[in-house]
Amino acid sequence: MPVVISWDASDRVQRAAQQLADYLGKISGAHFEVVAGDGTSGIAVGLPGQFPKVPSGGLGDIHDPTRQEDYLLRSHAKGIHVIGASELAVEDAVWDLLYRIGYRQFFPGPVWEVIPRVRALSAAVDVTEHPAYYARRIWYGFGAGPWSTDAYAQWCERNRAVNGIAINSGHAYEGIIKRNKAAFDMHPEYLGLVNGKRSSSKFCISNPGLRRLVVQDALAQFVANPDLQSVSVEPSDGGGWCECDDCKKLGSISDRAVMLANEVATAVEAKYPGRFVGMYAYNQHSPPPTIRVHPRVVISVATAFLKGGYTVDQLLAGWQKQGATIGMREYYSVNVWDRDLPGRARGANLSYLTTTIPHYYEKGARFLSAESSDNWGCNGLGYYLAARMLWDVREAGRIEELKADFLDKSFGPARVPMAEFYGLIDGSNKPLLSDDLLGRMYRQLAQARKLTNDPAILARLDDLVLYTRYVELWSDYANAAGVGKQQAFERLIRHAYRIRKTMMVHTAGLVRDLPDRDKTVVLPKEAGYTVPEEKNIWINNEPFSRTQIENLMKNGMVTRQLLDFKPVSYSTDLVPATPLKLPPVPTGTMGSFSRGTRVYHTWVDKAPVSLAFTVTAGYIYGNFGDAKLSLYPSAETKGEAVAKASVAPDKQPHNILLKTAFTGAHRLEVQDASAGTGVQWPDGLPMTVQSSRDSPEEFALRWSLYFYVPKGTKEVGGYTSGPGVLLDGHGKQVYVFDKNPGYFKVPVLREESGRLWKFEQCAGLKLLMTVPPYLARNEKELLLPVEVVEIDAPKTK
């Protein structure tokens, strides 16, 4: 059939039609012409009204920006209608039709493009599509390198990861100052007053002249760019808010930012109806305001860097209560945080993505902008699935089907080992950087390569081998010291440069940022990110040969040994260890404080009772809100807290009482948005922390804690990521931990089982995997799984 366009089709619609014709030809082997016609027969591609004889299903209200991406796909006896409400919607429709007949662009670039071979093409479809989120941005925080810009843009288009409504919400104050330099030079009083000086990048929002200037600047942006859909009034990053008396009278920081945004939105709505003003709920202006928000102000709630002790859901509810239109500012990958390592980023955590994307939609969010990275080796599957769910949140309910489709179409006969590979790097499974992880990644790739001779599949496996090699080099670099550190750094960067066009790791972000943060290494000027390729002394453009890739796998499997102990599972039904009659030990320490969320397990013998704690909050940050404590009895059938308390982040000790009418096991949760909270309790009160692969616990500063080794245990095995020593049941040093992450195994003599062992002067993670993963300061405070206590307790005659 011909691909039919109208006689007055725009260049953009013609391009979409030609792409459809080209790919239908690649899929079927037939030639598809693009011709002008009335659309009653053939594959009609265009806008409502361009084909008067073709029903458009109500599409075409371009005055409603939320309907601009609507499109319909409708098959009939003489062809298919591919009609979009806008040019962008036409593009969405074309790629959706291709998707429905088997085409995939899983990751950017030709290696990850899947073009099916189907001799007889057919489609039975009758749908009208409308996106769940009107903005669906998965963008690179450190920017795309010149080698990946076009491939990234293609991926976004082909997966509908685009903006139907482009909400500008990036930091804007500095840009306003720069565009209006003369006015700010003439009126220094427009800048925020900090420590008696008008030098802040924040504004004195109480100044009417400043507000008029910002309004005029916004209107001027629409004049300069008539296609602009929004302007940003997001404050500059960091602190520096005006301290003048008039600004203080305006209310909270959020109230001030909203006041300015409202004035801009009012002026924009009057002159440019339907346009938006963007701003984040972020940092000091993340708490909900006390004033109403103009409905054309889109507030994108950040999912990190929040102040005031609010949860994301509380912020969503609070801003919506004041009338804000809601979006989300997500962090799917930040190179500084995750360095393209397996499972470290939210974009690699499939459980997180399938939970949050539908949840935020349910809470009213209709825009989502996710800072991400050009790191498709670790996050590619997550990014692809996120794009599907952002268009249709119902896709979260068929995530296993989507994963199976990815594995089948990307790897064919090698899908089973590749399912294992992607399970290894799924953040939901909490992968731990170690020789074991690297060894397993290499082994699954090697097994996959044995199962196929397909060049397209082998090319994808090559990319993932080169990604695994990057992870291996990162591990070597992170654990190196002295002269070896610079050498490991050079190997890492040279490899990242060489594989940059695979887009498996974010080479641009890594080279730009890592040398600035690690002052023990040096990036030569001639190897810098901005140096032209032909002059860059660390860039090698020679492709890896198949033999080189095979050798990387073989060496990786030899040098990266697998875990050589068998993990043991225990229940979470905890009871006091006192029946074991363990000998007294000196009391240890859990470190100075916890950050984020820590769960303590305690026990109540007799109720009702008030549990007494001394809590000090705000060790690290004093502006992240109160620390919140909640007490949950295991016997409470609804899973509700029976007592709660809040502690101000003032670095002062506060005495609190948490009452319970329940006996038995209790869970004390301490949450503080990573501000730092220390908890003290009376000596002898049971208080135990779990530290396992599923529930890792990292203590601040040095710590010394005990754990129980059940009778008959043959080895103590687990994972470590910091220094310290391990003492056996008689206090003898049996293992020394260095800072290198990895698994450890220590044999247990018969006389050393059934006793308390101790992590002494440790730092970082210590996860227990062959013994009960519960740590306490002494024998009186230790809780253990009930089955361990029942088996090991001395039997009475």
GROMACS .gro file of N, CA and C in nm, residues 130-133 354 356-362 365-366 388-398:
model
   75
  130HIS      N    1  -0.363   0.874   2.425
  130HIS     CA    2  -0.344   0.999   2.500
  130HIS      C    3  -0.240   0.973   2.607
  131PRO      N    4  -0.134   1.052   2.615
  131PRO     CA    5  -0.026   1.021   2.710
  131PRO      C    6  -0.067   1.045   2.855
  132ALA      N    7  -0.015   0.961   2.943
  132ALA     CA    8  -0.039   0.981   3.086
  132ALA      C    9   0.032   1.106   3.135
  133TYR      N   10   0.159   1.117   3.102
  133TYR     CA   11   0.239   1.235   3.138
  133TYR      C   12   0.258   1.320   3.012
  354THR      N   13   0.857   0.092   3.844
  354THR     CA   14   0.720   0.041   3.825
  354THR      C   15   0.629   0.082   3.941
  356THR      N   16   0.687   0.398   4.131
  356THR     CA   17   0.674   0.544   4.141
  356THR      C   18   0.601   0.606   4.023
  357ILE      N   19   0.626   0.561   3.902
  357ILE     CA   20   0.564   0.626   3.786
  357ILE      C   21   0.412   0.620   3.794
  358PRO      N   22   0.349   0.504   3.820
  358PRO     CA   23   0.203   0.503   3.838
  358PRO      C   24   0.159   0.577   3.964
  359HIS      N   25   0.241   0.570   4.070
  359HIS     CA   26   0.202   0.633   4.197
  359HIS      C   27   0.196   0.784   4.184
  360TYR      N   28   0.297   0.844   4.124
  360TYR     CA   29   0.296   0.989   4.108
  360TYR      C   30   0.182   1.033   4.017
  361TYR      N   31   0.153   0.952   3.917
  361TYR     CA   32   0.039   0.983   3.829
  361TYR      C   33  -0.091   0.981   3.910
  362GLU      N   34  -0.107   0.879   3.991
  362GLU     CA   35  -0.226   0.868   4.075
  362GLU      C   36  -0.241   0.987   4.168
  365ALA      N   37   0.037   1.401   3.936
  365ALA     CA   38   0.147   1.452   3.853
  365ALA      C   39   0.119   1.422   3.706
  366ARG      N   40   0.144   1.523   3.621
  366ARG     CA   41   0.123   1.505   3.478
  366ARG      C   42   0.246   1.544   3.395
  388ARG      N   43   0.800   0.359   2.832
  388ARG     CA   44   0.672   0.293   2.808
  388ARG      C   45   0.569   0.332   2.914
  389MET      N   46   0.610   0.333   3.039
  389MET     CA   47   0.516   0.362   3.148
  389MET      C   48   0.477   0.510   3.154
  390LEU      N   49   0.567   0.599   3.117
  390LEU     CA   50   0.533   0.741   3.119
  390LEU      C   51   0.427   0.775   3.016
  391TRP      N   52   0.425   0.701   2.906
  391TRP     CA   53   0.315   0.721   2.810
  391TRP      C   54   0.187   0.656   2.861
  392ASP      N   55   0.198   0.538   2.917
  392ASP     CA   56   0.079   0.464   2.964
  392ASP      C   57   0.116   0.395   3.094
  393VAL      N   58   0.070   0.448   3.206
  393VAL     CA   59   0.110   0.393   3.337
  393VAL      C   60   0.060   0.250   3.355
  394ARG      N   61  -0.035   0.208   3.275
  394ARG     CA   62  -0.084   0.070   3.287
  394ARG      C   63   0.023  -0.031   3.244
  395GLU      N   64   0.123   0.014   3.172
  395GLU     CA   65   0.232  -0.074   3.132
  395GLU      C   66   0.305  -0.130   3.253
  396ALA      N   67   0.297  -0.062   3.366
  396ALA     CA   68   0.361  -0.114   3.488
  396ALA      C   69   0.302  -0.249   3.527
  397GLY      N   70   0.178  -0.274   3.491
  397GLY     CA   71   0.114  -0.400   3.524
  397GLY      C   72   0.157  -0.516   3.436
  398ARG      N   73   0.227  -0.485   3.326
  398ARG     CA   74   0.274  -0.592   3.237
  398ARG      C   75   0.426  -0.583   3.218
   0.00000   0.00000   0.00000
